[in-house]
Coordinates of C-alpha atoms in Angstrom, one line a residue:
Chain U
X1 CA 42.7 29.4 -107.3
X2 CA 43.6 32.1 -104.7
X3 CA 44.8 31.4 -101.9
X4 CA 41.5 33.3 -99.7
X5 CA 38.4 34.8 -100.4
X6 CA 39.0 37.6 -98.6
X7 CA 42.3 39.3 -96.4
X8 CA 41.4 41.9 -94.0
X9 CA 44.2 43.5 -93.2
X10 CA 43.8 44.8 -90.1
X11 CA 41.6 42.7 -86.7
X12 CA 40.5 45.6 -85.1
X13 CA 36.8 46.2 -84.5
X14 CA 36.6 46.5 -88.0
X15 CA 38.7 44.3 -89.2
X16 CA 37.5 41.4 -86.5
X17 CA 34.0 41.2 -87.4
X18 CA 33.9 41.4 -91.1
X19 CA 36.7 38.4 -90.7
X20 CA 33.6 36.9 -88.8
X21 CA 30.9 37.3 -91.1
X22 CA 32.5 36.8 -93.5
X23 CA 33.6 32.8 -92.6
X24 CA 30.5 32.8 -91.0
X25 CA 29.5 33.6 -94.7
X26 CA 31.1 30.2 -96.1
X27 CA 34.1 32.6 -97.0
X28 CA 38.3 31.8 -97.3
X29 CA 39.5 34.3 -94.5
X30 CA 42.6 35.3 -93.1
X31 CA 42.9 38.6 -91.0
X32 CA 46.5 40.1 -91.1
X33 CA 47.7 42.3 -87.4
X34 CA 51.2 43.5 -86.8
X35 CA 49.7 44.3 -83.0
X36 CA 48.2 42.4 -80.6
X37 CA 44.1 41.7 -82.0
X38 CA 42.2 43.7 -81.1
X39 CA 43.3 46.4 -82.9
X40 CA 43.1 50.7 -81.3
X41 CA 40.2 49.8 -79.3
X42 CA 40.6 47.3 -76.7
X43 CA 44.6 47.8 -76.6
X44 CA 45.0 51.3 -77.0
X45 CA 41.3 52.5 -77.0
X46 CA 38.0 51.6 -75.4
X47 CA 38.7 49.3 -73.6
X48 CA 41.8 50.8 -71.9
X49 CA 40.1 54.1 -71.0
X50 CA 36.6 52.2 -69.5
X51 CA 39.0 50.1 -66.8
X52 CA 40.9 53.3 -66.0
X53 CA 37.7 55.1 -65.5
X54 CA 35.7 52.2 -63.7
X55 CA 38.8 53.0 -61.5
X56 CA 38.9 56.2 -61.4
X57 CA 35.1 56.9 -60.1
X58 CA 35.2 53.8 -57.3
X59 CA 38.4 55.7 -56.0
X60 CA 35.8 59.3 -56.0
X61 CA 33.3 57.3 -54.5
X62 CA 35.0 56.2 -52.0
X63 CA 36.5 59.4 -51.2
X64 CA 32.7 61.0 -50.8
X65 CA 31.2 57.4 -49.3
X66 CA 30.6 59.2 -46.2
X67 CA 27.4 60.8 -47.1
X68 CA 26.2 56.8 -48.1
X69 CA 26.9 56.3 -44.8
X70 CA 30.0 54.1 -45.0
X71 CA 33.7 55.4 -44.2
X72 CA 36.7 54.6 -46.3
X73 CA 40.1 56.7 -44.3
X74 CA 42.8 54.6 -46.2
X75 CA 41.9 55.2 -49.6
X76 CA 45.4 55.0 -51.6
X77 CA 45.5 54.9 -55.6
X78 CA 47.6 52.4 -57.3
X79 CA 48.7 53.7 -60.3
X80 CA 50.5 50.8 -61.2
X81 CA 48.1 49.2 -60.2
X82 CA 45.1 50.6 -62.4
X83 CA 47.7 50.0 -65.3
X84 CA 48.2 46.8 -64.9
X85 CA 44.4 45.4 -64.4
X86 CA 43.6 47.5 -67.6
X87 CA 46.7 45.3 -69.5
X88 CA 44.6 42.5 -68.0
X89 CA 41.2 43.0 -69.0
X90 CA 43.0 44.1 -73.0
X91 CA 44.8 40.9 -73.0
X92 CA 42.2 38.8 -72.0
X93 CA 39.7 40.3 -74.6
X94 CA 41.7 39.6 -77.1
X95 CA 43.0 36.1 -76.6
X96 CA 39.3 35.6 -76.7
X97 CA 39.3 36.9 -80.2
X98 CA 42.0 34.9 -80.6
X99 CA 40.3 32.3 -79.5
X100 CA 36.9 33.2 -81.9
X101 CA 39.0 33.2 -85.0
X102 CA 40.8 29.8 -84.4
X103 CA 37.3 28.9 -83.9
X104 CA 35.7 30.3 -87.2
X105 CA 38.9 28.6 -89.0
X106 CA 39.7 32.9 -89.9
X107 CA 43.6 32.2 -90.5
X108 CA 45.8 35.2 -88.3
X109 CA 48.7 36.3 -90.1
X110 CA 51.4 38.0 -88.0
X111 CA 53.2 41.0 -89.5
X112 CA 52.4 44.4 -91.4
X113 CA 50.3 43.7 -94.6
X114 CA 51.0 45.6 -98.2
X115 CA 49.2 45.1 -100.9
X116 CA 50.8 44.5 -104.2
X117 CA 48.5 44.2 -106.8
X118 CA 44.7 44.1 -106.3
X119 CA 45.0 40.6 -105.0
X120 CA 48.2 39.9 -103.6
X121 CA 48.8 40.5 -100.5
X122 CA 52.6 40.3 -98.9
X123 CA 53.8 40.4 -95.1
X124 CA 56.2 41.3 -93.9
X125 CA 55.7 38.5 -90.8
X126 CA 59.2 38.0 -88.1
X127 CA 60.0 35.1 -90.0
X128 CA 60.1 36.2 -93.2
X129 CA 58.4 38.1 -96.4
X130 CA 55.4 35.8 -97.5
X131 CA 52.8 36.6 -100.6
X132 CA 49.1 35.6 -100.1
X133 CA 46.8 36.1 -103.0
X134 CA 42.8 36.7 -102.6
X135 CA 40.4 37.8 -104.3
X136 CA 38.9 40.1 -102.5
X137 CA 41.3 41.9 -99.9
X138 CA 39.5 44.2 -97.1
X139 CA 41.6 47.5 -95.4
X140 CA 40.7 47.9 -91.4
X141 CA 43.5 49.5 -90.3
X142 CA 41.9 52.1 -88.0
X143 CA 44.1 55.2 -87.7
X144 CA 46.4 56.7 -85.0
X145 CA 46.6 60.2 -82.9
X146 CA 47.4 63.0 -84.9
X147 CA 49.5 66.0 -83.5
X148 CA 49.6 68.8 -85.0
X149 CA 52.9 70.5 -86.1
X150 CA 52.6 72.7 -83.3
X151 CA 56.6 73.8 -82.2
X152 CA 57.3 71.9 -78.7
X153 CA 54.7 69.1 -79.5
X154 CA 58.3 66.5 -80.1
X155 CA 59.1 67.3 -76.6
X156 CA 59.2 64.5 -74.1
X157 CA 56.1 64.7 -71.8
X158 CA 53.9 65.8 -74.6
X159 CA 52.0 63.2 -75.2
X160 CA 49.1 61.5 -77.3
X161 CA 46.2 59.1 -76.3
X162 CA 48.9 55.8 -77.1
X163 CA 52.1 57.1 -74.7
X164 CA 49.8 57.7 -72.2
X165 CA 47.9 55.1 -71.9
X166 CA 51.5 53.0 -72.2
X167 CA 51.6 54.2 -68.5
X168 CA 55.4 55.8 -66.0
X169 CA 54.6 53.7 -62.7
X170 CA 53.3 57.1 -61.2
X171 CA 50.5 60.0 -61.3
X172 CA 51.3 62.8 -62.2
X173 CA 50.5 65.8 -60.9
X174 CA 49.0 67.5 -62.8
X175 CA 48.2 67.5 -67.0
X176 CA 47.9 69.5 -70.0
X177 CA 45.0 68.4 -71.8
X178 CA 44.8 69.7 -75.9
X179 CA 41.3 69.1 -77.5
X180 CA 38.4 68.9 -75.6
X181 CA 37.1 66.9 -78.2
X182 CA 35.4 62.8 -76.2
X183 CA 39.9 61.7 -75.5
X184 CA 40.5 64.9 -73.6
X185 CA 37.4 64.7 -71.2
X186 CA 37.6 61.6 -70.6
X187 CA 41.5 61.9 -69.3
X188 CA 40.4 64.9 -67.9
X189 CA 37.2 63.3 -66.0
X190 CA 40.0 60.1 -64.5
X191 CA 43.1 62.1 -63.9
X192 CA 41.5 64.7 -62.2
X193 CA 39.8 61.9 -60.3
X194 CA 42.4 60.6 -59.3
X195 CA 43.9 64.3 -57.3
X196 CA 45.9 65.4 -61.0
X197 CA 44.7 69.4 -61.4
X198 CA 44.0 69.2 -64.6
X199 CA 43.5 71.9 -67.2
X200 CA 41.6 71.8 -71.0
X201 CA 42.6 73.6 -73.4
X202 CA 40.4 73.8 -76.6
X203 CA 40.5 75.8 -79.8
X204 CA 36.3 75.3 -80.2
X205 CA 33.8 77.3 -78.1
X206 CA 32.7 74.8 -75.8
X207 CA 33.9 70.7 -74.5
X208 CA 32.5 68.6 -77.1
X209 CA 31.8 70.6 -80.0
X210 CA 30.4 68.5 -82.7
X211 CA 27.5 67.3 -79.3
X212 CA 25.0 69.6 -78.4
X213 CA 25.5 72.6 -77.0
X214 CA 23.9 72.3 -73.6
X215 CA 26.2 68.6 -73.4
X216 CA 29.2 70.6 -73.5
X217 CA 28.0 74.0 -71.2
X218 CA 26.9 70.8 -68.4
X219 CA 29.9 68.9 -68.4
X220 CA 32.6 72.0 -68.6
X221 CA 30.4 73.6 -64.7
X222 CA 30.5 69.6 -63.6
X223 CA 34.4 69.4 -64.0
X224 CA 35.1 72.7 -63.2
X225 CA 33.3 71.6 -59.9
X226 CA 36.2 69.1 -59.7
X227 CA 38.4 71.4 -60.5
X228 CA 39.7 70.9 -64.1
X229 CA 40.6 74.3 -65.6
X230 CA 38.6 74.6 -69.1
X231 CA 39.9 77.4 -71.5
X232 CA 37.9 77.4 -74.6
X233 CA 38.9 79.3 -77.9
X234 CA 42.1 79.1 -76.3
X235 CA 44.3 78.4 -79.8
X236 CA 47.7 76.8 -78.6
X237 CA 51.0 78.4 -79.9
X238 CA 54.0 76.6 -78.9
X239 CA 54.9 73.3 -75.5
X240 CA 57.9 74.8 -73.5
X241 CA 59.9 73.2 -71.0
X242 CA 61.0 74.4 -68.4
X243 CA 62.8 73.2 -65.1
X244 CA 60.9 71.2 -64.5
X245 CA 57.3 71.2 -66.8
X246 CA 56.1 72.4 -69.7
X247 CA 54.0 75.2 -70.1
X248 CA 51.6 75.1 -73.4
X249 CA 50.9 79.1 -74.4
X250 CA 47.9 79.7 -75.9
X251 CA 46.0 82.9 -76.9
X252 CA 42.8 83.7 -76.7
X253 CA 41.2 86.3 -77.7
X254 CA 44.0 89.1 -77.9
X255 CA 45.8 87.8 -74.9
X256 CA 48.7 85.0 -74.7
X257 CA 48.5 82.7 -72.2
X258 CA 50.1 79.6 -69.9
X259 CA 49.9 76.7 -68.1
X260 CA 52.0 74.4 -66.9
X261 CA 51.9 71.1 -65.7
X262 CA 53.9 67.8 -65.1
X263 CA 53.0 66.3 -68.4
X264 CA 50.9 67.5 -71.7
X265 CA 48.5 64.9 -73.5
X266 CA 47.9 65.5 -77.3
X267 CA 44.5 64.5 -78.2
X268 CA 43.2 66.7 -80.8
X269 CA 41.7 63.5 -83.2
X270 CA 43.5 60.3 -85.2
X271 CA 44.1 60.4 -88.6
X272 CA 44.0 56.6 -90.7
X273 CA 46.5 54.5 -90.7
X274 CA 47.6 54.0 -94.4
X275 CA 51.5 54.4 -94.6
X276 CA 53.0 52.3 -96.2
X277 CA 49.5 50.4 -97.0
X278 CA 50.1 50.6 -100.9
X279 CA 52.9 49.6 -103.1
X280 CA 54.0 52.9 -104.5
X281 CA 52.5 52.1 -108.2
X282 CA 49.0 51.8 -106.6
X283 CA 47.6 55.3 -105.3
X284 CA 44.2 54.8 -104.3
X285 CA 42.0 57.7 -104.9
X286 CA 42.0 59.8 -101.5
X287 CA 39.7 61.3 -99.3
X288 CA 42.3 63.7 -97.9
X289 CA 43.7 61.6 -95.5
X290 CA 41.2 58.9 -95.9
X291 CA 40.7 56.1 -97.9
X292 CA 37.9 57.3 -101.0
X293 CA 35.2 54.5 -100.6
X294 CA 31.9 54.2 -103.1
X295 CA 28.8 52.7 -101.5
X296 CA 30.1 49.5 -101.5
X297 CA 33.2 50.7 -99.6
X298 CA 34.9 49.5 -102.7
X299 CA 38.3 52.1 -102.8
X300 CA 39.3 53.3 -105.9
X301 CA 41.0 49.8 -106.6
X302 CA 38.5 47.0 -108.0
X303 CA 38.4 44.5 -105.0
X304 CA 40.0 46.5 -102.6
X305 CA 38.0 47.6 -100.2
X306 CA 38.0 49.1 -96.6
X307 CA 36.2 50.0 -93.9
X308 CA 36.1 51.9 -90.0
X309 CA 38.8 55.2 -89.4
X310 CA 40.2 54.1 -92.7
X311 CA 38.0 55.4 -94.3
X312 CA 35.0 56.8 -93.2
X313 CA 34.0 60.5 -91.2
X314 CA 33.4 59.0 -88.3
X315 CA 35.7 57.2 -86.0
X316 CA 33.9 55.0 -83.9
X317 CA 34.0 51.1 -83.0
X318 CA 30.9 50.5 -83.5
X319 CA 30.7 51.9 -87.0
X320 CA 34.0 51.0 -88.3
X321 CA 32.0 47.2 -87.1
X322 CA 28.8 47.6 -88.6
X323 CA 30.6 48.8 -92.4
X324 CA 33.0 46.2 -92.4
X325 CA 29.4 43.1 -91.7
X326 CA 27.8 45.7 -94.3
X327 CA 31.0 45.6 -96.4
X328 CA 30.8 41.8 -96.5
X329 CA 27.6 41.2 -96.8
X330 CA 27.4 42.9 -100.0
X331 CA 30.4 40.9 -101.2
X332 CA 27.8 37.7 -100.6
X333 CA 25.3 39.4 -102.1
X334 CA 23.0 40.7 -99.3
X335 CA 21.8 43.5 -97.9
X336 CA 23.6 45.4 -95.2
X337 CA 21.5 44.8 -92.4
X338 CA 22.2 47.2 -90.1
X339 CA 21.7 50.7 -91.0
X340 CA 24.4 52.6 -91.4
X341 CA 22.8 56.1 -91.4
X342 CA 21.8 55.8 -87.2
X343 CA 25.1 56.2 -85.2
X344 CA 24.7 56.4 -81.1
X345 CA 28.3 57.8 -80.0
X346 CA 29.1 57.7 -76.6
X347 CA 31.4 59.5 -73.6
X348 CA 32.2 57.9 -70.8
X349 CA 32.9 60.7 -68.8
X350 CA 30.2 61.1 -65.5
X351 CA 27.4 61.5 -65.9
X352 CA 27.4 59.0 -69.1
X353 CA 26.8 61.4 -72.0
X354 CA 25.1 59.6 -75.6
X355 CA 23.6 61.1 -78.7
X356 CA 22.3 59.6 -81.4
X357 CA 20.7 61.9 -84.4
X358 CA 20.4 64.9 -84.5
X359 CA 20.0 67.3 -81.8
X360 CA 17.4 70.4 -82.4
X361 CA 20.0 72.8 -83.6
X362 CA 20.7 69.7 -86.9
X363 CA 17.0 69.3 -87.2
X364 CA 16.0 73.1 -88.0
X365 CA 19.1 73.7 -90.0
X366 CA 18.4 71.3 -92.6
X367 CA 14.6 72.7 -92.6
X368 CA 13.0 70.0 -90.5
X369 CA 10.0 70.5 -88.4
X370 CA 10.9 69.0 -84.9
X371 CA 9.9 69.5 -81.1
X372 CA 11.7 68.6 -78.5
X373 CA 11.2 67.2 -75.6
X374 CA 13.2 67.4 -72.2
X375 CA 13.4 65.9 -68.9
X376 CA 15.9 67.3 -66.0
X377 CA 16.3 64.9 -63.5
X378 CA 16.8 66.2 -60.2
X379 CA 13.7 64.2 -58.9
X380 CA 14.5 60.6 -60.6
X381 CA 14.8 58.5 -57.7
X382 CA 18.1 56.0 -58.7
X383 CA 19.9 59.2 -60.1
X384 CA 19.3 61.1 -56.0
X385 CA 20.6 57.8 -54.5
X386 CA 23.4 57.3 -56.6
X387 CA 23.8 61.6 -56.0
X388 CA 24.3 62.2 -59.9
X389 CA 25.4 65.8 -60.9
X390 CA 22.8 67.0 -63.7
X391 CA 21.1 65.1 -65.6
X392 CA 18.4 65.3 -68.8
X393 CA 17.6 63.6 -71.5
X394 CA 15.8 65.0 -74.5
X395 CA 14.2 63.4 -77.3
X396 CA 13.7 65.7 -80.9
X397 CA 10.2 64.1 -83.2
X398 CA 9.3 65.1 -86.4
X399 CA 6.1 67.2 -86.4
X400 CA 4.7 65.7 -89.2
X401 CA 4.4 62.5 -88.7
X402 CA 6.6 62.2 -84.9
X403 CA 8.6 60.4 -85.6
X404 CA 12.5 60.2 -83.4
X405 CA 14.9 61.8 -85.0
X406 CA 17.7 62.0 -82.2
X407 CA 18.5 62.2 -78.9
X408 CA 20.2 63.4 -76.5
X409 CA 21.9 61.9 -72.8
X410 CA 23.9 63.3 -70.0
X411 CA 22.8 60.5 -67.8
X412 CA 24.2 57.2 -65.6
X413 CA 23.6 54.4 -68.1
X414 CA 23.1 57.5 -70.6
X415 CA 25.6 54.7 -73.0
X416 CA 22.8 51.7 -72.6
X417 CA 19.6 53.8 -73.1
X418 CA 21.3 55.2 -76.4
X419 CA 20.8 52.3 -78.1
X420 CA 16.8 52.1 -77.6
X421 CA 16.5 55.5 -79.1
X422 CA 18.8 54.4 -81.8
X423 CA 16.0 51.1 -82.4
X424 CA 13.0 53.8 -82.9
X425 CA 15.1 56.1 -85.4
X426 CA 16.4 53.1 -87.3
X427 CA 12.6 52.1 -87.1
X428 CA 11.0 54.6 -87.9
X429 CA 9.4 54.4 -84.6
X430 CA 7.6 57.7 -82.4
X431 CA 7.1 58.7 -78.8
X432 CA 3.9 57.3 -78.9
X433 CA 5.2 54.0 -79.6
X434 CA 8.3 54.1 -77.4
X435 CA 5.4 55.3 -74.6
X436 CA 3.9 51.0 -75.3
X437 CA 5.7 49.4 -72.6
X438 CA 5.6 49.7 -69.3
X439 CA 9.1 51.1 -67.9
X440 CA 10.9 49.4 -64.3
X441 CA 10.7 51.6 -61.4
X442 CA 13.0 52.8 -60.1
X443 CA 15.2 53.4 -63.3
X444 CA 17.0 55.8 -64.9
X445 CA 15.3 55.3 -67.9
X446 CA 12.1 56.2 -66.2
X447 CA 13.3 60.2 -67.2
X448 CA 13.6 58.6 -70.6
X449 CA 9.4 58.0 -70.4
X450 CA 9.0 61.2 -68.8
X451 CA 10.4 62.6 -71.8
X452 CA 8.5 61.0 -74.0
X453 CA 6.2 62.2 -72.3
X454 CA 6.6 65.8 -72.5
X455 CA 7.2 65.6 -76.2
X456 CA 4.3 63.5 -77.6
X457 CA 1.8 66.2 -75.5
X458 CA 4.2 69.3 -77.2
X459 CA 3.6 67.4 -80.9
Chain O
X1 CA 12.0 92.5 -52.6
X2 CA 14.0 94.6 -54.8
X3 CA 12.9 96.6 -58.1
X4 CA 15.8 99.1 -59.2
X5 CA 14.1 102.5 -60.3
X6 CA 16.6 103.1 -63.0
X7 CA 15.3 99.8 -64.8
X8 CA 11.9 98.6 -67.1
X9 CA 10.8 95.3 -66.8
X10 CA 8.1 92.7 -68.3
X11 CA 5.3 91.0 -67.4
X12 CA 8.1 87.2 -68.1
X13 CA 10.1 88.6 -64.7
X14 CA 13.2 89.9 -67.1
X15 CA 14.7 93.2 -66.0
X16 CA 15.6 94.9 -69.1
X17 CA 18.5 98.7 -69.2
X18 CA 18.6 100.5 -71.8
X19 CA 21.9 102.4 -73.2
X20 CA 21.8 103.5 -76.3
X21 CA 21.3 100.6 -78.7
X22 CA 21.7 98.0 -76.3
X23 CA 19.4 96.5 -73.9
X24 CA 20.9 94.7 -70.9
X25 CA 19.0 92.2 -70.2
X26 CA 18.3 89.7 -66.6
X27 CA 15.8 87.8 -64.1
X28 CA 14.4 89.7 -61.6
X29 CA 14.8 89.4 -58.2
X30 CA 11.2 88.3 -57.7
X31 CA 12.2 85.9 -60.3
X32 CA 15.2 84.1 -58.4
X33 CA 12.8 83.7 -55.0
X34 CA 10.0 81.6 -57.5
X35 CA 12.6 79.4 -59.0
X36 CA 14.2 78.8 -56.2
X37 CA 18.1 77.9 -56.2
X38 CA 19.4 78.4 -60.1
X39 CA 21.2 75.6 -61.2
X40 CA 21.7 75.8 -65.1
X41 CA 21.1 79.0 -67.7
X42 CA 20.6 77.5 -70.9
X43 CA 22.7 80.6 -73.7
X44 CA 21.3 81.8 -76.6
X45 CA 24.5 81.7 -78.5
X46 CA 26.5 85.3 -79.6
X47 CA 24.3 86.7 -83.1
X48 CA 21.6 85.3 -82.6
X49 CA 18.7 86.8 -83.4
X50 CA 15.4 87.2 -81.0
X51 CA 12.3 88.4 -80.9
X52 CA 10.3 90.3 -77.9
X53 CA 8.1 87.8 -76.8
X54 CA 9.6 84.6 -77.6
X55 CA 11.8 82.2 -75.9
X56 CA 15.0 82.9 -75.8
X57 CA 16.7 80.3 -73.0
X58 CA 15.8 78.8 -70.1
X59 CA 16.3 78.7 -65.8
X60 CA 16.6 75.3 -64.3
X61 CA 16.6 75.7 -60.6
X62 CA 16.4 72.4 -58.7
X63 CA 12.4 72.9 -58.9
X64 CA 11.5 73.9 -62.1
X65 CA 12.9 75.2 -65.2
X66 CA 11.5 78.3 -66.9
X67 CA 11.6 80.2 -70.1
X68 CA 13.1 83.2 -70.1
X69 CA 11.0 85.1 -72.7
X70 CA 12.7 87.9 -74.2
X71 CA 11.4 91.4 -73.8
X72 CA 13.3 93.1 -76.8
X73 CA 13.4 92.4 -80.2
X74 CA 17.4 92.3 -82.1
X75 CA 20.5 90.6 -81.7
X76 CA 21.9 88.9 -79.3
X77 CA 25.4 90.6 -78.9
X78 CA 27.3 89.5 -75.4
X79 CA 26.7 86.8 -73.1
X80 CA 27.6 86.3 -69.3
X81 CA 29.6 83.8 -69.8
X82 CA 30.5 83.6 -66.2
X83 CA 26.9 82.6 -65.0
X84 CA 27.7 79.4 -66.6
X85 CA 30.0 78.0 -64.2
X86 CA 28.2 79.8 -61.3
X87 CA 24.1 80.3 -62.2
X88 CA 23.3 80.8 -58.8
X89 CA 25.3 84.1 -59.0
X90 CA 21.6 84.7 -60.6
X91 CA 20.5 84.2 -56.7
X92 CA 23.3 85.9 -54.8
X93 CA 22.6 89.3 -56.8
X94 CA 19.9 89.0 -59.9
X95 CA 20.3 92.5 -61.1
X96 CA 24.2 92.6 -61.1
X97 CA 24.6 89.4 -63.1
X98 CA 22.8 89.4 -66.7
X99 CA 22.2 87.1 -68.7
X100 CA 22.3 88.6 -71.7
X101 CA 23.1 91.8 -74.3
X102 CA 20.8 92.7 -77.1
X103 CA 21.9 95.5 -79.7
X104 CA 19.7 96.3 -83.0
X105 CA 17.2 96.6 -81.0
X106 CA 13.7 96.6 -83.3
X107 CA 11.4 96.5 -80.3
X108 CA 10.2 95.7 -77.4
X109 CA 7.4 94.4 -75.3
X110 CA 5.3 96.4 -73.5
X111 CA 8.1 97.4 -70.7
X112 CA 6.6 99.0 -66.8
X113 CA 8.7 100.8 -64.3
X114 CA 9.3 100.1 -60.6
X115 CA 6.5 101.1 -59.1
X116 CA 4.2 98.9 -61.8
X117 CA 6.6 96.4 -61.4
X118 CA 6.0 96.4 -57.9
X119 CA 2.5 96.4 -58.6
X120 CA 2.7 93.5 -60.3
X121 CA 4.6 91.2 -58.8
X122 CA 2.3 92.4 -55.5
X123 CA -0.7 90.8 -57.0
X124 CA 1.1 87.8 -58.8
X125 CA 2.0 87.4 -55.3
X126 CA -1.7 86.7 -54.4
X127 CA -3.0 84.8 -57.2

């Protein structure tokens, strides 16, 4: 008999959710983790950045609080305290997961896991090597920040999100962010809020190029008003060190430009973390740098499964969790309880951005006849009360059966509001059905009602 | 209200300046005045096909959102990207700040000269 039914390698949002699910379904489970429990999400990603963004938002709001009838004349940024708070929150959440492991009788094996054979995991721990056997192995090792081979990206002061989140004890005067994706724009929001000079250099034609075009354009307009410099269609050529600054050179059309800053953040994406994971004689099939998996999340090696950033096209914490749950459910002979095709994605800039399903353009490109409802929120009372920047909600539905197929939101609380659209898509609901329940007043979400009414009238 | 004589005008309150095979298109003084403070413009993309009489984007003010109806058919060859950052330029100088340029023109809406458009606006203003 094996030591465990299931060994999960990696205790991030994919691995720990899968382990707890497996335990609740009656399996004997262990999780191998070589760093803090909670993975990138809890320790170097979602949670620390949102904690820091909460502080920066409050600071920015306090500076502008006269409009709200308040005065705060001595507001200072204590960057060390901001970092300490983020560390504290990460630690609390991390120990919460460790507690859940204990309650669920999931063994936490501290060390680096290596798959030696389809049923054998070796753990390099502080007290030496241990070998465990398992009926099945689930790889949930996540991803690490990517550093492309651009000259100068290895200079001191050029960081990825990992190093930036370690902190340095003082607030940077200026930062150049390479990459205008989710990570780039969230850090841009944070540093711009705190009064740091921010420049974003993006290779494609707009910020958040994977999202609806209006979102990127709206965000650029808002960030520029806050003083952020944005270069798009800009291909970075090199980073060089001068006396007291780093210079990033990039080409835009036929010209070469250069911007200088105290530090550089390289935020061009993340790559799957498979380093040292497999014994040399085990060579799983890869899909580029990702582990290749089938519809049941099995790799090319029998009894070895993979979920989350290490194998998924979409690198999001909640996708990893949902895949982990589905993988374990399938292993135990159940049908997956979550529809993995409906993926909300959120950006915690201001206003927040949240999208799910298809944009109008994507639907048209797929040959689906759709109509769009849109509400711009200038006259939404809560938006006005909170003094939010330009906000809008768009919902896309099929003209044939009226089913909702997507939504793009850029407004306060959109990261919460998006779930009801995701529900609608997963359950094949129409705008008419979403309009059945009255909406509370006054809310941001009232604008979704307005948008759905326009959409229903257009269909 | 300003109606430059060198331009042609559509009943959707867009102006067109034809130079060779390229049409430069913007919104008229009448349109910007009716809209109020312009806060956002939804542009088409370079390379998009536009059709005379059909929507190619919209202009949003704090009061309303108004569709941009294309006065010509052709392909979008340039977008005035600077307007994305300062859309209120349309209020300040609607004839200096064009929105798109279209080439490969294959047709146009029925367009008015400045005198006819001024009369058209006078009627629209009374309505």
